[in-house]
Each structure stands twice: as structure tokens, then as C-alpha cells.
XYZ file of N, CA, C and O in Angstrom:
800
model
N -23.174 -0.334 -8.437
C -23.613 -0.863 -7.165
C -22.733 -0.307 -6.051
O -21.516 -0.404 -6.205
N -23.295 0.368 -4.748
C -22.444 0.712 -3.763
C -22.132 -0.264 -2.636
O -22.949 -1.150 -2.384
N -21.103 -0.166 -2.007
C -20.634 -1.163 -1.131
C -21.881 -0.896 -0.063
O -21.890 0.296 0.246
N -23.003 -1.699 0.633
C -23.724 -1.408 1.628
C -23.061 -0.988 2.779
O -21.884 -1.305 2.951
N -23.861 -0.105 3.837
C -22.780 0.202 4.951
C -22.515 -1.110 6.422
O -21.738 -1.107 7.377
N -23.328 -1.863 6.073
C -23.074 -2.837 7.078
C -22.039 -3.744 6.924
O -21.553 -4.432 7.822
N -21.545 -3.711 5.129
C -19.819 -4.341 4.746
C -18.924 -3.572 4.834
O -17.783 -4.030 4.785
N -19.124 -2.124 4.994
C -17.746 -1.095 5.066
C -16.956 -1.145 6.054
O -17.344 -1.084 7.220
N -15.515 -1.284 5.630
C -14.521 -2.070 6.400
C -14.064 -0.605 7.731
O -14.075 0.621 7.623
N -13.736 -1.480 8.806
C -13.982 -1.043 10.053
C -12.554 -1.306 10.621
O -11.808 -1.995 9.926
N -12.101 -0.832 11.808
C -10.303 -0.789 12.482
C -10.637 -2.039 13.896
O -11.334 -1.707 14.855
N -10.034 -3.387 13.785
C -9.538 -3.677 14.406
C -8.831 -3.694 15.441
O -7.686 -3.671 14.990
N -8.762 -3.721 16.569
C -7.126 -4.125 17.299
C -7.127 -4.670 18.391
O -7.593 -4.379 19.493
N -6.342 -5.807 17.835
C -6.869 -7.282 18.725
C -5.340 -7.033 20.138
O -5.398 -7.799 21.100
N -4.113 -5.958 20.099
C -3.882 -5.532 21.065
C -2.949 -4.097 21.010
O -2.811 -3.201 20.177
N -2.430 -4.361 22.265
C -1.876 -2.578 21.865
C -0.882 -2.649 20.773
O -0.028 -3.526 20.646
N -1.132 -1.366 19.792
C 0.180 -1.462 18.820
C -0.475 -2.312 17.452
O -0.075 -2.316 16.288
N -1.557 -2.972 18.038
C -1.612 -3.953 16.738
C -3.148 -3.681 15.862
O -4.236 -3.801 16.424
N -2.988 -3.283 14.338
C -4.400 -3.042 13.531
C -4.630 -3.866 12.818
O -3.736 -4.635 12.467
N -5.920 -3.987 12.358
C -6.281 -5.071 11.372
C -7.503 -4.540 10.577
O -8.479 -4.236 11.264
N -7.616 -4.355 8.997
C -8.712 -4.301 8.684
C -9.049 -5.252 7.401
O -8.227 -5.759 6.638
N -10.684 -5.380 7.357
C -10.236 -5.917 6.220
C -11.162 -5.396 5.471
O -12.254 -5.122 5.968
N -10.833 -5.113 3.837
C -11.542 -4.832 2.682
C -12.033 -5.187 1.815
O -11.513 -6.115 1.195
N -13.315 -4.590 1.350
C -13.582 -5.299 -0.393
C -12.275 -4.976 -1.356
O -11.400 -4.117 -1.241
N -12.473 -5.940 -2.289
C -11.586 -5.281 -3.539
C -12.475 -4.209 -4.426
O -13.262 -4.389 -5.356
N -12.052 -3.099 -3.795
C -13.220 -1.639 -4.403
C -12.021 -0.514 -3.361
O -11.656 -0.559 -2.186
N -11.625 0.687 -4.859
C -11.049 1.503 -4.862
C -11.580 2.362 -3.250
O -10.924 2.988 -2.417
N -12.866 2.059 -3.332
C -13.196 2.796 -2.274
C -12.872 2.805 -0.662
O -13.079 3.751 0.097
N -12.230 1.331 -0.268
C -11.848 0.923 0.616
C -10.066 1.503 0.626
O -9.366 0.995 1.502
N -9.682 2.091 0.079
C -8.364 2.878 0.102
C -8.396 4.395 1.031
O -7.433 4.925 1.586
N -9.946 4.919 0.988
C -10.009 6.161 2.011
C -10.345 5.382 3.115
O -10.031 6.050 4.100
N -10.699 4.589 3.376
C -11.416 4.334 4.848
C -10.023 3.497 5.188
O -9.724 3.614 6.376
N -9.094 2.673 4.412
C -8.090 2.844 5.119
C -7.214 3.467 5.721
O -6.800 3.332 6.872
N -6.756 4.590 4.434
C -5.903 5.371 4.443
C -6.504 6.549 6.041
O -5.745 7.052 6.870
N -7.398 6.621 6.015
C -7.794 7.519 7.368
C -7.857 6.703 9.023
O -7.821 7.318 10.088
N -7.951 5.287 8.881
C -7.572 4.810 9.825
C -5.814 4.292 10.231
O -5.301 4.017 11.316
N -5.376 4.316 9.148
C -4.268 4.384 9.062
C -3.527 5.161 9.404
O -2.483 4.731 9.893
N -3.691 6.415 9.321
C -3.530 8.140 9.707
C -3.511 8.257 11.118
O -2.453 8.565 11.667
N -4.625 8.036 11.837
C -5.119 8.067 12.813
C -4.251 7.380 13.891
O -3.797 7.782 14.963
N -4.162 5.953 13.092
C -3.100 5.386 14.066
C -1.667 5.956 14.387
O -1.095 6.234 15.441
N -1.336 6.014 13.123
C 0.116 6.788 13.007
C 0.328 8.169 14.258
O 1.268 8.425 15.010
N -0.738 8.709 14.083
C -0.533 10.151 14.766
C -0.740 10.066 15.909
O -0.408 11.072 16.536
N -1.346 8.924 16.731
C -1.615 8.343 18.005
C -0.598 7.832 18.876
O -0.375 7.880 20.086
N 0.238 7.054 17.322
C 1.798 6.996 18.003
C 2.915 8.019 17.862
O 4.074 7.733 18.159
N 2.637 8.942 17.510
C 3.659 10.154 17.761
C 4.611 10.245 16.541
O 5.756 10.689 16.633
N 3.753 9.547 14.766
C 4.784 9.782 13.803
C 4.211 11.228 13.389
O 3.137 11.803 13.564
N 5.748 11.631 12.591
C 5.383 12.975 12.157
C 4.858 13.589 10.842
O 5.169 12.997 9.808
N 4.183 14.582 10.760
C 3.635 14.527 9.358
C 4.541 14.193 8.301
O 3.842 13.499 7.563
N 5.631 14.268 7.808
C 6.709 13.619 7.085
C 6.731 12.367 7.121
O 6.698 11.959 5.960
N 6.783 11.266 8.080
C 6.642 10.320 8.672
C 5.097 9.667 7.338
O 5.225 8.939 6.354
N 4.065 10.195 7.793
C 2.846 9.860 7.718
C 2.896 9.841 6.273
O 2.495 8.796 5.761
N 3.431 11.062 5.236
C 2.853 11.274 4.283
C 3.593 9.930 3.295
O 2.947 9.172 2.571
N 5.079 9.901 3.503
C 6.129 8.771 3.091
C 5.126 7.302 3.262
O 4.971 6.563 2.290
N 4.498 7.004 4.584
C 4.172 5.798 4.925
C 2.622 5.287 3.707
O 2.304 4.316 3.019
N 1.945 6.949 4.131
C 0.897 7.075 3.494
C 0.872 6.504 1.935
O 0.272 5.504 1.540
N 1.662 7.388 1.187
C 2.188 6.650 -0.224
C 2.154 5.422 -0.506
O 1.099 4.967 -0.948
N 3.114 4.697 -0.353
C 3.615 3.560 0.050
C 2.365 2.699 0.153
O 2.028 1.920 -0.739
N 1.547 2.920 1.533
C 0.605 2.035 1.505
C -1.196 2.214 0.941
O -2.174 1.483 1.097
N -1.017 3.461 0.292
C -2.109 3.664 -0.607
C -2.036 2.948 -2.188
O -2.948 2.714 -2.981
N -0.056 2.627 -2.325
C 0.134 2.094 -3.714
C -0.094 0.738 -3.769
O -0.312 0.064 -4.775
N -0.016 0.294 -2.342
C 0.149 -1.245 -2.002
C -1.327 -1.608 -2.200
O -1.530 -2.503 -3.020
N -2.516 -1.008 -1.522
C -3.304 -1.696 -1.146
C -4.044 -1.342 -2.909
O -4.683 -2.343 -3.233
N -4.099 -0.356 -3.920
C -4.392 -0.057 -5.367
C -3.814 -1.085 -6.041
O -4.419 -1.421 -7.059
N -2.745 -1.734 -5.757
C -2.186 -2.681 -6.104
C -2.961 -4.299 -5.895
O -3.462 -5.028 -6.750
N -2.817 -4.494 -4.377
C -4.152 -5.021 -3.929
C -5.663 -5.474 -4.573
O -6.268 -6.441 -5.037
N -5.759 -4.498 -4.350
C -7.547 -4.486 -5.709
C -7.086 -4.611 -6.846
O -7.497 -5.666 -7.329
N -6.456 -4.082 -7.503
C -6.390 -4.376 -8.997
C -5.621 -5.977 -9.458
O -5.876 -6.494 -10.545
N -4.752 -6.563 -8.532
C -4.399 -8.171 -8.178
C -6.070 -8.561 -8.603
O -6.536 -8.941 -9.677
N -6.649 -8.325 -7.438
C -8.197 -9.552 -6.723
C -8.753 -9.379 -8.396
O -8.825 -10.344 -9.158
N -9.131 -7.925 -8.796
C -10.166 -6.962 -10.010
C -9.396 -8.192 -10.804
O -10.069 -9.222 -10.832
N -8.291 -8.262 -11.362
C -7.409 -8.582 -12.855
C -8.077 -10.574 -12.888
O -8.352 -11.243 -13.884
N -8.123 -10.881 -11.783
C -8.403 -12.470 -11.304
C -9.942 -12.500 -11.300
O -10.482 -13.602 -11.204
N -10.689 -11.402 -11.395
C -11.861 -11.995 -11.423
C -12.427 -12.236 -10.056
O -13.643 -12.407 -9.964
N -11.650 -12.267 -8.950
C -11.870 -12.451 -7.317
C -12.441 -11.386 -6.533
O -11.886 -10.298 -6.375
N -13.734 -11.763 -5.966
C -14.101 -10.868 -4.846
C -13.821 -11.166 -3.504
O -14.715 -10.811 -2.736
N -12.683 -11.806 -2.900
C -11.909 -12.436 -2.010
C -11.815 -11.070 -1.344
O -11.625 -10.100 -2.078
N -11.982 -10.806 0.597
C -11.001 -9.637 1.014
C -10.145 -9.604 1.094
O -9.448 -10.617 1.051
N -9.703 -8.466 1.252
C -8.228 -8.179 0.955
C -7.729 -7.658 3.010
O -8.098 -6.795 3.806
N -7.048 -8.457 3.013
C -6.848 -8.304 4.681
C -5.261 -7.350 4.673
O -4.356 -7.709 3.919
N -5.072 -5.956 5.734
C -4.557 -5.164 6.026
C -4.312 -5.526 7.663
O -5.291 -5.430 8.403
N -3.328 -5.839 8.092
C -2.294 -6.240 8.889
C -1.195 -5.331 9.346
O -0.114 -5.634 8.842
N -1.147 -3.905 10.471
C -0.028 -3.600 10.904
C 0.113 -3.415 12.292
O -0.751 -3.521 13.163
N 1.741 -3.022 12.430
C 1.972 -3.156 13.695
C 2.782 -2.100 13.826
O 3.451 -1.758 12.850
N 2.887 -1.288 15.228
C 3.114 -0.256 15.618
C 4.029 -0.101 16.669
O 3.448 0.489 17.580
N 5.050 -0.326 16.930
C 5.989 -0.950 17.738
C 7.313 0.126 18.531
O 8.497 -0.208 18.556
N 6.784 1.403 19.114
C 7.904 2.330 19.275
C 7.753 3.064 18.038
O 6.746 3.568 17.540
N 9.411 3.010 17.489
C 9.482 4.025 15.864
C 9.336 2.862 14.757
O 9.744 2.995 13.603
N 8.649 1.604 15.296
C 9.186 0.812 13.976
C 7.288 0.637 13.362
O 6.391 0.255 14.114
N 7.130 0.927 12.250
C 5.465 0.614 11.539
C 6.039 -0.457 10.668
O 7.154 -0.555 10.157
N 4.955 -1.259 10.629
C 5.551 -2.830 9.826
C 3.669 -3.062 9.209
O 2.832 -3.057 10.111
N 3.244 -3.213 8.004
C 2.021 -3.355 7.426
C 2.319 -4.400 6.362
O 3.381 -4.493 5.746
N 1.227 -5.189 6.221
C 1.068 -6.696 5.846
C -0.042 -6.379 4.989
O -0.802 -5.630 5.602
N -0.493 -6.653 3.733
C -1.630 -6.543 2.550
C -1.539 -7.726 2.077
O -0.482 -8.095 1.565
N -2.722 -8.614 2.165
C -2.511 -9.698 1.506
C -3.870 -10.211 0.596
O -4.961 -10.418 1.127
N -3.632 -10.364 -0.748
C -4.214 -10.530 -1.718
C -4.926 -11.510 -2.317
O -4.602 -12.580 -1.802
N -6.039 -11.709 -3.466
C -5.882 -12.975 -4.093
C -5.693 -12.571 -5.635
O -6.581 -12.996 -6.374
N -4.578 -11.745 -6.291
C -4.554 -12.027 -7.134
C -3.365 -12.522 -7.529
O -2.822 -13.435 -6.905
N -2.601 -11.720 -9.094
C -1.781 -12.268 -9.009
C -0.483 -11.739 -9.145
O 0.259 -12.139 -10.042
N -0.083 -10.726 -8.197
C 1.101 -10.469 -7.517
C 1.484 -8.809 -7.871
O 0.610 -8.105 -8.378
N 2.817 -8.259 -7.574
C 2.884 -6.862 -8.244
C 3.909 -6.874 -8.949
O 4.836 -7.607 -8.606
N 3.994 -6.254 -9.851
C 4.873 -6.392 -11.208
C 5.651 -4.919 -11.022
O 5.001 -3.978 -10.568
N 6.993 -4.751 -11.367
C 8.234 -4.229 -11.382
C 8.088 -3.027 -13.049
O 8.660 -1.941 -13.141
N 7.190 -3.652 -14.143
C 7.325 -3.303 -15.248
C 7.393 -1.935 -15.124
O 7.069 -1.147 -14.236
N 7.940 -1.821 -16.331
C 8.190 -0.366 -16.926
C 9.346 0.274 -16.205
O 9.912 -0.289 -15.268
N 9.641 1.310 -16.600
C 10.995 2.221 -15.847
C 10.630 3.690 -15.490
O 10.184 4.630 -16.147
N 11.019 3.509 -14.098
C 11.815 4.615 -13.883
C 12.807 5.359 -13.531
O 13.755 4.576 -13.595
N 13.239 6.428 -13.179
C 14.694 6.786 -13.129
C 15.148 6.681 -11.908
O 14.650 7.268 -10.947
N 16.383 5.724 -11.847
C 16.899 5.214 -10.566
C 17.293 6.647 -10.030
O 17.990 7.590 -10.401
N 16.348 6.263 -8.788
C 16.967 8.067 -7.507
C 16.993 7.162 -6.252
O 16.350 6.183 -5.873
N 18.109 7.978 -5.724
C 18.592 7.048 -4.811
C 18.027 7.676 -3.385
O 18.273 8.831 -3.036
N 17.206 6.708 -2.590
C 16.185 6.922 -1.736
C 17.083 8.164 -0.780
O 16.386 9.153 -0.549
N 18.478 8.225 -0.225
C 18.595 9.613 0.461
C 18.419 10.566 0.111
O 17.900 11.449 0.794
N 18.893 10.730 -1.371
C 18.495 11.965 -2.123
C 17.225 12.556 -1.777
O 17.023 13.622 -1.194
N 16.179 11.488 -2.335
C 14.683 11.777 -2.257
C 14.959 13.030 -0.604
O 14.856 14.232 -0.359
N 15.236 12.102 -0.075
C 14.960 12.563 1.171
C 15.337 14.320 2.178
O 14.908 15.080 3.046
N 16.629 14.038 1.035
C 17.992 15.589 1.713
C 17.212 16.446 0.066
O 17.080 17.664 0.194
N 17.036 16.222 -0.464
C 16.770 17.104 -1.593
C 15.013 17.157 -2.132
O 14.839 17.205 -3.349
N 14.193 17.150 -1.531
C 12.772 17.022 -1.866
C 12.211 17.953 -2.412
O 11.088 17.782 -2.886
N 12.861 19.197 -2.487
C 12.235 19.642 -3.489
C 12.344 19.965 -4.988
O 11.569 20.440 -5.818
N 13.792 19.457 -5.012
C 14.118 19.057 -6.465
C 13.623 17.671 -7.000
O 12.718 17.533 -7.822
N 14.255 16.791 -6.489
C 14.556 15.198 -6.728
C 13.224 14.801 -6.268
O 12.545 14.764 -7.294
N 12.397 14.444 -5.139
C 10.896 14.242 -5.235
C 9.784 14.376 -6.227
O 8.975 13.543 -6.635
N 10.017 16.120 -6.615
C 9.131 16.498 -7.526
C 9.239 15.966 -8.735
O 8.305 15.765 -9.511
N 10.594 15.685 -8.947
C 10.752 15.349 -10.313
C 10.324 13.896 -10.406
O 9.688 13.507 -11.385
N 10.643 13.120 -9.455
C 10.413 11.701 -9.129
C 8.820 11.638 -9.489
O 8.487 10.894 -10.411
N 7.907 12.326 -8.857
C 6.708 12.042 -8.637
C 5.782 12.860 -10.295
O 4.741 12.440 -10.800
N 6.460 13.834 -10.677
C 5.859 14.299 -12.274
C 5.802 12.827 -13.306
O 4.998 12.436 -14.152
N 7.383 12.143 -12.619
C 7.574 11.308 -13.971
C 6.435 10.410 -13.914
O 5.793 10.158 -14.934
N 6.097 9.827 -12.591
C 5.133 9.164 -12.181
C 3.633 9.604 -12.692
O 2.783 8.849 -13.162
N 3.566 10.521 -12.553
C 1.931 11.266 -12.750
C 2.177 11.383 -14.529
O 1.157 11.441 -15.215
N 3.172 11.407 -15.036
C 3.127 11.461 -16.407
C 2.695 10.038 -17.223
O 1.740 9.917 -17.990
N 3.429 9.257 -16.933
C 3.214 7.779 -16.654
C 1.885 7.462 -16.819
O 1.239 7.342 -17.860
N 1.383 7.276 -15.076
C 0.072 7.351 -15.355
C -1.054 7.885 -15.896
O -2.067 7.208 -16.070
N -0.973 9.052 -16.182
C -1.977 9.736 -17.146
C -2.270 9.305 -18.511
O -3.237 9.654 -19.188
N -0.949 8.186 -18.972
C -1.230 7.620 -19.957
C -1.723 6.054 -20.409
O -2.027 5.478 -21.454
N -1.624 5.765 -19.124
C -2.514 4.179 -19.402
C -3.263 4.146 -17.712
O -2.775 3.818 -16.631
N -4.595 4.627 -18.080
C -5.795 4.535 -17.079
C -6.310 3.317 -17.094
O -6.441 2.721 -18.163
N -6.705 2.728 -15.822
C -7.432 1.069 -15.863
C -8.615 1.057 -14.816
O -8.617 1.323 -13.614
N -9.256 0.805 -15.364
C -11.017 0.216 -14.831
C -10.982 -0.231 -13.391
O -11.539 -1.329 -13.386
N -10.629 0.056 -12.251
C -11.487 -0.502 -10.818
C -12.238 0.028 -10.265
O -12.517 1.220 -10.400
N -12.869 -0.965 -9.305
C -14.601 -0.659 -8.900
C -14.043 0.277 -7.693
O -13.128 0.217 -6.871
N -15.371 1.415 -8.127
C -15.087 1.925 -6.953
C -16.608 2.424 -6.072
O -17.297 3.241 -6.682
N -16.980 2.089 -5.075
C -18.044 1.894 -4.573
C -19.113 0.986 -5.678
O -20.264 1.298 -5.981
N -18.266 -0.308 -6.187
C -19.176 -1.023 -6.902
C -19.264 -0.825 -8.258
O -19.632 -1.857 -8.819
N -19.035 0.269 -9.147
C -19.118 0.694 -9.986
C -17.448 1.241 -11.148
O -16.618 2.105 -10.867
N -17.479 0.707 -11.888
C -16.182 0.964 -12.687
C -15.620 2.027 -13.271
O -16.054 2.217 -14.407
N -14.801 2.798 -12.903
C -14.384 4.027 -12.970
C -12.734 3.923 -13.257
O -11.963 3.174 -12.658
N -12.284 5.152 -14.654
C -11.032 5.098 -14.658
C -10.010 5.004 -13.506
O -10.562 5.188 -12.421
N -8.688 4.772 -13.419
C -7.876 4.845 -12.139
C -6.606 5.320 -12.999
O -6.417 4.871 -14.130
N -5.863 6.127 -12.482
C -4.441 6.191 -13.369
C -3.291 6.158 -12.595
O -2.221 6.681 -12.904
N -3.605 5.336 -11.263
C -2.712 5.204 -10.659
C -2.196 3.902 -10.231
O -2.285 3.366 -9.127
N -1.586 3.453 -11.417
C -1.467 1.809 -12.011
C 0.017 2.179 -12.835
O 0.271 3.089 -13.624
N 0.790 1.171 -12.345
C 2.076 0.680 -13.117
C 3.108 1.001 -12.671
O 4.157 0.817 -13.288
N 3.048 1.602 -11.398
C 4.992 1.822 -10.652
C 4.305 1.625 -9.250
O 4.670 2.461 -8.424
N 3.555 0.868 -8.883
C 3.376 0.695 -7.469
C 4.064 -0.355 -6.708
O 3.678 -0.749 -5.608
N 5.101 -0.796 -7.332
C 6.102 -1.618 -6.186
C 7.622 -0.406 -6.463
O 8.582 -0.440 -5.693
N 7.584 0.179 -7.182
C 9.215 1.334 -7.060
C 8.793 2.242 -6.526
O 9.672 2.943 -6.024
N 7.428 2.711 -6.336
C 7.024 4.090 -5.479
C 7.250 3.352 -3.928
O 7.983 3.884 -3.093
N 6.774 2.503 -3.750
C 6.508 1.414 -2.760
C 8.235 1.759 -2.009
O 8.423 2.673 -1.207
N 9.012 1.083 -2.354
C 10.756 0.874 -2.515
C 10.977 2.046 -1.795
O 11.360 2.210 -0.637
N 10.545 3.163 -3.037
C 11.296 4.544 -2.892
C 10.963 5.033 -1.523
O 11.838 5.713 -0.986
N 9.829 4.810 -0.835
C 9.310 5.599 0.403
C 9.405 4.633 1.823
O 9.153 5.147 2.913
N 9.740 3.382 1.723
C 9.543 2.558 2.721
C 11.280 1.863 2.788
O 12.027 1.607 1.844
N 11.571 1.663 4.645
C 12.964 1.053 4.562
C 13.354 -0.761 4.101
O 14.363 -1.431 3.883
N 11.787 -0.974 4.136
C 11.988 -2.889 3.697
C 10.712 -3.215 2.709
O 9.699 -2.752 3.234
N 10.452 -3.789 1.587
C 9.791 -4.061 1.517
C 9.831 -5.385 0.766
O 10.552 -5.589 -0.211
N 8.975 -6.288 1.319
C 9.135 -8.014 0.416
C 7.600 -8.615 0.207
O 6.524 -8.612 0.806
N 8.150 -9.106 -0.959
C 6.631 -9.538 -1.202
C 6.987 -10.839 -1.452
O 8.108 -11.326 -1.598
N 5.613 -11.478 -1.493
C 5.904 -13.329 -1.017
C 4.384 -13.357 -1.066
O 3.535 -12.563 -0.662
N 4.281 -15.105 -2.001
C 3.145 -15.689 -2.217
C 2.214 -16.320 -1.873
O 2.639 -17.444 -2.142
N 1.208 -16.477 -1.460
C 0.699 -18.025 -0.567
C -0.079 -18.648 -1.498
O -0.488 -18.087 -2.515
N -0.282 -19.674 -1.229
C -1.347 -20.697 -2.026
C -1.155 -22.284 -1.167
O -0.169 -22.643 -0.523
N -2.298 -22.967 -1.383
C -1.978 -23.965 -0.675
C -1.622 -24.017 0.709
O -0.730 -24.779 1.080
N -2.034 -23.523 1.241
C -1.429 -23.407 3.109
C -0.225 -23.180 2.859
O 0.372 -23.252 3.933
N 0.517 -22.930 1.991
C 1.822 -22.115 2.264
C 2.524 -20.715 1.860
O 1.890 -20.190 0.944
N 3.422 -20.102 2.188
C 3.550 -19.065 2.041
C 4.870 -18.641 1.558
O 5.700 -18.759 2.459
N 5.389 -18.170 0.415
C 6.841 -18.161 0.106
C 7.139 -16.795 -0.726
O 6.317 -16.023 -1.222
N 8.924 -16.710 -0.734
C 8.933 -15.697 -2.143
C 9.291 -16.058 -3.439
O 9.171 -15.424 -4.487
N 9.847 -17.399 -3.176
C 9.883 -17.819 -4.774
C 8.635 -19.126 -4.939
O 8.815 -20.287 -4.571
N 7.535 -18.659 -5.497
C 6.420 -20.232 -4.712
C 6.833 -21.547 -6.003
O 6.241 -21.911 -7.019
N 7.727 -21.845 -5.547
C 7.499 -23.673 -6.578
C 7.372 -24.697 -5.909
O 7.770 -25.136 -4.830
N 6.474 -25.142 -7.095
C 6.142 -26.441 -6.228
C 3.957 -26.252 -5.628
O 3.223 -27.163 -5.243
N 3.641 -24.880 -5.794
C 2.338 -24.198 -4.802
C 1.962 -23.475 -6.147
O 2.636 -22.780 -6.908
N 0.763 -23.846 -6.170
C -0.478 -22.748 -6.880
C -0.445 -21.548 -6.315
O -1.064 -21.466 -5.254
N 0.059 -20.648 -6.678
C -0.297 -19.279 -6.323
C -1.805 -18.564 -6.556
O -2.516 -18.425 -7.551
N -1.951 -18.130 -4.953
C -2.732 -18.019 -4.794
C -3.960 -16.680 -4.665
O -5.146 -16.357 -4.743
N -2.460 -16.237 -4.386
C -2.267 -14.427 -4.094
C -0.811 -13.788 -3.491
O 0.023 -14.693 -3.451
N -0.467 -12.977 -3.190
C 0.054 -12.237 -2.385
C 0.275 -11.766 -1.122
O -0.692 -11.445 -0.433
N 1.431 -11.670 -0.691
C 1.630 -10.625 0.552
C 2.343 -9.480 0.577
O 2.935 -9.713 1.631
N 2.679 -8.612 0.301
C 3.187 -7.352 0.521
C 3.798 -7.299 1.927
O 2.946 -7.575 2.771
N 5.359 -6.953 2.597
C 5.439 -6.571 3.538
C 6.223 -5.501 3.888
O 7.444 -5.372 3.792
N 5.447 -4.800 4.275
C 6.162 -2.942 4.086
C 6.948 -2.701 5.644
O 6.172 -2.913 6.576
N 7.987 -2.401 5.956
C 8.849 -1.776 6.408
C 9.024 -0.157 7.168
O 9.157 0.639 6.238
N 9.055 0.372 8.128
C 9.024 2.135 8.221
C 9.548 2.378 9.681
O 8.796 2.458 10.653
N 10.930 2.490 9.737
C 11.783 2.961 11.140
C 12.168 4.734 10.623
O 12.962 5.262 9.845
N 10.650 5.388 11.959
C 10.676 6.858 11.729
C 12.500 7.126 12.539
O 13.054 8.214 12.382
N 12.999 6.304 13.119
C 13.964 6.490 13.945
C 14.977 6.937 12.761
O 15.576 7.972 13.051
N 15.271 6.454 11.631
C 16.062 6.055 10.489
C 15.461 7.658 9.636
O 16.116 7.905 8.624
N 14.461 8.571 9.923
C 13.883 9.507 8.952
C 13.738 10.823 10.015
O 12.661 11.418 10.055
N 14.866 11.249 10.873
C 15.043 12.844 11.378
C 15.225 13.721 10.815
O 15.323 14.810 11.382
């Protein structure tokens, strides 16, 4: 089944600096972000380096995202929240499933490295990753329809590795926390971090 075009998620901005979209839980809503997302970025004067780091980051978040709502059984949207502030990008993903998981390992690289050495230390960073995934593929919809994905199982350390803050925190029950006791969890928030000022 394809997402009809009168539900395909659309760019917000309720003021200057500020985006909002919101999505099905369907793989497919990751390009129509990821290109409004782009768009914004380059409007505010980040640089392709800038973009591609941020890009990552929040293509893992929002795959993360859908596969939360997909794993729960929930066709809940998934609401995309950022803000654009000078050099500071700050993006908000908030979910209904049930949360992002840390599992598995990879090899601690220490985020300047990544950065002063990219074409050693990146590449290698990102093979281990693509190796990874090539070996446990998982089912989300994508324009409606269920299709392998293999880009599942390090999306909060890819997340880490490319962004300067990132915290995630629960809501349920009209409330919102990072350790939730006491509250039915309900879903997720993701909150991603990115001072281009901090990345010359």
C-alpha cells in the first residue's frame, strides 16, 4: 500500500528559525525529511560538512523512530521538531514506541579524531557499521509495503559520534522524563544537539 499524496508529510514553520514536520511511521518519510531538512540547513549558511554530520545523525534518529512506532504495532506520527538559531541546530523526534537501544558494540573512536582524521578513522568507523548491518536486516514499511532495511542496530552511537548533545527522554502520561518511574512509557524523544561554531 502507498502512502496517498494528500498524507505526505510537508515543512512547517510556525516562525523564523523554527521547522516542524510530521510523519507516517514508513521508511519513506526519511527522504522527504531528509531533503527538507537539507534545505533548511543550507538556507542558514551550514556547510556541506556541517550538513552531511547533521544529516547522519538525523536520518539514524528518525529509522530509529519508525522502527520504535513498526516494533509496537503503532501507526501514531512521528513528529520532527527543529530549531535553527545562528550556528546552533537543535532537532526533537518524538515517538510512540519503545525507545533506542545502545546494544551491541562498537569501537570506541573518539569524536575529534573522527573529525582531524576522516579519512582513516571515519572510514573505518562507518565499514564497521555497514558490516554490522549487512548482517541482521529488519522489515519496515516503506511506502506502505515491507521491505528489508539494514540500517538497524547502532543508531544511538552513530547518533553520539556525529552530534555535540544528544538525550533521549520518555513521555507517557502527560509527562516527560529520562529515567520514566512511576509513568507508562509511552514513546520517546530524541534530542539532538549541532554547534557548526564548535566544527571549523
Amino acid at each position: 500500500m502507498t502512502i496517498p499524496s494528500e498524507v505526505l508529510p510537508y515543512l512547517l514553520c510556525p516562525s523564523v528559525g523554527s521547522y516542524a514536520m510530521f510523519l507516517p511511521p514508513d521508511m519513506s518519510s526519511v527522504k522527504h525529511f531528509r531533503k527538507e531538512l537539507k534545505r533548511t540547513l543550507e538556507d542558514n549558511g551550514f556547510s556541506y560538512e556541517n550538513i552531511m554530520d547533521i544529516e547522519l545523525a538525523a536520518d539514524e534518529a528518525l529509522t530509529n523512530a519508525v522502527a520504535a512506532n513498526v516494533s509496537c504495532h503503532c501507526d501514531e506520527t512521528i513528529i520532527c521538531r527543529w530549531r535553527i538559531d545562528s550556528s546552533k541546530f537543535t532537532l526533537y523526534i518524538l515517538d510512540y514506541g519503545s525507545g533506542l537501544s545502545e546494544d551491541g558494540s562498537l569501537p570506541e573512536i573518539d569524536k575529534e579524531l573522527i573529525r582531524t582524521n576522516q579519512s582513516q578513522c571515519f572510514s573505518s568507523f562507518l565499514d564497521h557499521i555497514k558490516n554490522h548491518q549487512s548482517k541482521k536486516p529488519e522489515t519496515l514499511p516503506y511506502n506502505g509495503s515491507g521491505q528489508k532495511h539494514k540500517n538497524m542496530g547502532k543508531g544511538l552511537k552513530i547518533i553520539n559520534a556525529m552530534m555535540d548533545s544528544v538525550k533521549v527522554m520518555f513521555h507517557g502520561e502527560g509527562m516527560v522524563d529520562e529515567a520514566p518511574a512511576g509513568f507508562k512509557v509511552m514513546g520517546s524523544i530524541i534530542a539532538l544537539e549541532y554547534d557548526r561554531s564548535k566544527h571549523l
